[in-house]
Amino acid sequence: YIGYWKNNKMNGRGVFKWPVGKTYEGEYFMNTRNGYGVFSWADGRKFKGDWIKGKQHGKGEFYNPETKEWYKGFWEIGKLVS
């Protein structure tokens, strides 16, 4: 993790990279993805949008590398609802 810390917790803007190729770049609050951020999977999928308590929540866009298209939608607690 490269980014801001507060009281020994990820807090503010930062980048977290997993050894398996996933990356999250965006806002953190108390060690949790919270605010706007971009999550990238090793296979090329991407989600960019709003996060609350570590889950996609609110407006967002999902990129499918197989179709090479972005899909806009609305997420609630990590699930696409529209």
XYZ file of N, CA and C in Angstrom:
246
model
N 0.845 -1.180 0.000
C 0.000 0.000 0.000
C 0.881 1.230 0.000
N 0.563 2.136 -0.902
C 1.231 3.434 -0.943
C 0.138 4.480 -0.838
N 0.200 5.295 0.187
C -0.820 6.316 0.351
C -0.819 6.902 1.743
N -1.915 7.534 2.047
C -2.040 8.238 3.324
C -2.479 7.295 4.444
N -2.003 7.623 5.641
C -2.309 6.866 6.845
C -2.817 7.826 7.916
N -3.658 7.312 8.791
C -4.091 8.062 9.967
C -4.292 7.048 11.085
N -3.613 7.250 12.196
C -3.694 6.329 13.331
C -3.392 4.887 12.912
N -2.363 4.724 12.088
C -1.920 3.406 11.605
C -2.958 2.686 10.748
N -3.846 3.434 10.107
C -4.838 2.841 9.206
C -4.793 3.572 7.867
N -5.060 2.824 6.779
C -5.140 3.451 5.458
C -6.289 4.451 5.511
N -5.993 5.697 5.167
C -7.002 6.744 5.298
C -6.682 7.866 4.322
N -7.588 8.138 3.389
C -7.313 9.117 2.339
C -6.995 8.392 1.043
N -6.327 9.076 0.152
C -6.032 8.496 -1.163
C -4.856 7.534 -1.084
N -4.976 6.403 -1.807
C -3.887 5.445 -1.825
C -4.039 4.406 -2.916
N -3.009 3.593 -3.058
C -2.990 2.500 -4.047
C -2.591 1.217 -3.321
N -3.427 0.192 -3.450
C -3.151 -1.118 -2.865
C -3.010 -2.118 -4.004
N -1.871 -2.836 -4.012
C -1.634 -3.845 -5.049
C -1.485 -5.209 -4.390
N -2.252 -6.176 -4.898
C -2.168 -7.555 -4.428
C -1.159 -8.308 -5.282
N -0.485 -9.315 -4.737
C 0.479 -10.108 -5.513
C -0.158 -10.829 -6.707
N -1.477 -11.075 -6.666
C -2.151 -11.805 -7.746
C -2.540 -10.897 -8.913
N -2.161 -9.600 -8.860
C -2.399 -8.706 -9.992
C -3.567 -7.763 -9.857
N -4.299 -7.819 -8.749
C -5.405 -6.877 -8.540
C -4.849 -5.562 -7.992
N -5.541 -4.462 -8.317
C -5.133 -3.144 -7.833
C -6.358 -2.321 -7.501
N -6.276 -1.590 -6.403
C -7.298 -0.587 -6.076
C -6.589 0.738 -5.908
N -7.073 1.745 -6.626
C -6.536 3.093 -6.495
C -7.692 4.022 -6.201
N -7.655 4.639 -5.031
C -8.743 5.530 -4.670
C -8.736 5.890 -3.208
N -9.916 6.189 -2.711
C -10.087 6.675 -1.348
C -10.275 5.533 -0.353
N -9.696 5.730 0.825
C -9.842 4.809 1.953
C -10.329 5.585 3.165
N -11.060 4.889 4.017
C -11.428 5.422 5.324
C -11.302 4.290 6.328
N -10.407 4.463 7.294
C -10.208 3.467 8.356
C -9.959 2.062 7.789
N -9.016 1.952 6.838
C -8.597 0.672 6.235
C -9.592 0.074 5.249
N -10.622 0.812 4.848
C -11.657 0.271 3.970
C -11.833 1.162 2.748
N -12.063 0.540 1.586
C -12.359 1.328 0.378
C -13.630 2.129 0.642
N -13.510 3.446 0.502
C -14.650 4.311 0.822
C -14.481 5.624 0.069
N -15.446 5.954 -0.813
C -15.320 7.121 -1.684
C -15.139 6.648 -3.111
N -14.546 7.485 -3.943
C -14.348 7.117 -5.351
C -13.072 6.298 -5.501
N -13.137 5.253 -6.340
C -11.944 4.467 -6.605
C -12.081 3.587 -7.828
N -10.939 3.076 -8.272
C -10.878 2.184 -9.436
C -10.255 0.868 -8.992
N -10.987 -0.233 -9.204
C -10.504 -1.572 -8.882
C -10.240 -2.289 -10.194
N -9.027 -2.831 -10.341
C -8.647 -3.561 -11.560
C -8.281 -4.990 -11.208
N -8.816 -5.940 -11.972
C -8.485 -7.349 -11.808
C -7.370 -7.703 -12.787
N -6.658 -8.764 -12.517
C -5.543 -9.192 -13.368
C -5.994 -9.568 -14.775
N -7.249 -10.001 -14.929
C -7.744 -10.411 -16.250
C -8.234 -9.243 -17.109
N -8.103 -8.014 -16.604
C -8.475 -6.838 -17.396
C -9.798 -6.208 -17.020
N -10.596 -6.867 -16.178
C -11.856 -6.257 -15.734
C -11.541 -5.045 -14.863
N -12.446 -4.062 -14.895
C -12.271 -2.870 -14.069
C -13.615 -2.375 -13.579
N -13.597 -1.813 -12.390
C -14.757 -1.090 -11.873
C -14.260 0.267 -11.435
N -14.938 1.308 -11.894
C -14.617 2.643 -11.390
C -15.915 3.287 -10.926
N -15.873 3.793 -9.707
C -17.068 4.394 -9.156
C -16.982 4.541 -7.653
N -18.139 4.605 -7.034
C -18.239 4.877 -5.605
C -18.191 3.601 -4.770
N -17.597 3.735 -3.592
C -17.445 2.634 -2.642
C -17.910 3.086 -1.267
N -18.529 2.171 -0.536
C -18.868 2.397 0.867
C -18.567 1.108 1.619
N -17.819 1.238 2.696
C -17.463 0.099 3.556
C -16.883 -1.069 2.758
N -16.053 -0.771 1.759
C -15.366 -1.806 0.999
C -16.148 -2.432 -0.138
N -17.370 -1.956 -0.383
C -18.226 -2.520 -1.444
C -18.603 -1.429 -2.443
N -18.807 -1.831 -3.705
C -19.301 -0.882 -4.696
C -20.689 -0.433 -4.255
N -20.887 0.882 -4.265
C -22.177 1.403 -3.801
C -22.409 2.773 -4.425
N -23.445 2.873 -5.245
C -23.733 4.116 -5.953
C -23.421 3.967 -7.430
N -23.186 5.089 -8.079
C -22.896 5.075 -9.517
C -21.530 4.466 -9.785
N -21.467 3.724 -10.901
C -20.199 3.136 -11.285
C -20.205 2.668 -12.723
N -19.016 2.272 -13.169
C -18.848 1.731 -14.515
C -17.996 0.477 -14.424
N -18.389 -0.529 -15.190
C -17.673 -1.797 -15.219
C -17.159 -2.037 -16.631
N -15.881 -2.396 -16.744
C -15.279 -2.689 -18.040
C -15.128 -4.196 -18.192
N -15.643 -4.703 -19.314
C -15.526 -6.119 -19.646
C -14.485 -6.256 -20.758
N -13.327 -6.861 -20.472
C -12.283 -6.968 -21.494
C -12.638 -7.887 -22.658
N -13.581 -8.804 -22.452
C -13.977 -9.702 -23.542
C -14.755 -8.957 -24.615
N -15.658 -8.062 -24.189
C -16.455 -7.290 -25.148
C -15.833 -5.931 -25.445
N -14.837 -5.553 -24.635
C -14.174 -4.253 -24.752
C -15.169 -3.094 -24.603
N -16.147 -3.282 -23.708
C -17.172 -2.263 -23.490
C -17.258 -1.893 -22.010
N -17.633 -0.630 -21.774
C -17.924 -0.135 -20.432
C -19.432 -0.176 -20.224
N -19.858 -0.606 -19.049
C -21.273 -0.646 -18.690
C -21.495 0.268 -17.486
N -22.418 1.189 -17.616
C -22.752 2.086 -16.513
C -23.906 1.503 -15.730
N -23.878 1.722 -14.420
C -24.954 1.201 -13.599
C -24.942 1.777 -12.206
N -25.768 1.169 -11.373
C -25.898 1.580 -9.991
C -25.739 0.336 -9.113
N -24.868 0.417 -8.131
C -24.567 -0.697 -7.251
C -25.093 -0.422 -5.847
N -25.538 -1.470 -5.184
C -25.920 -1.384 -3.777
C -25.193 -2.484 -3.018
N -24.360 -2.088 -2.110
C -23.593 -2.991 -1.253
C -22.934 -4.121 -2.076
N -22.260 -3.736 -3.150
C -21.504 -4.675 -3.963
C -22.250 -5.386 -5.059
N -23.551 -5.136 -5.191
C -24.357 -5.810 -6.217
C -24.888 -4.796 -7.227
N -24.780 -5.144 -8.503
C -25.346 -4.309 -9.566
C -26.870 -4.405 -9.510
N -27.551 -3.261 -9.375
C -29.023 -3.283 -9.276
C -29.691 -2.634 -10.474
N -28.996 -1.804 -11.213
C -29.578 -1.226 -12.434
C -28.531 -0.625 -13.322
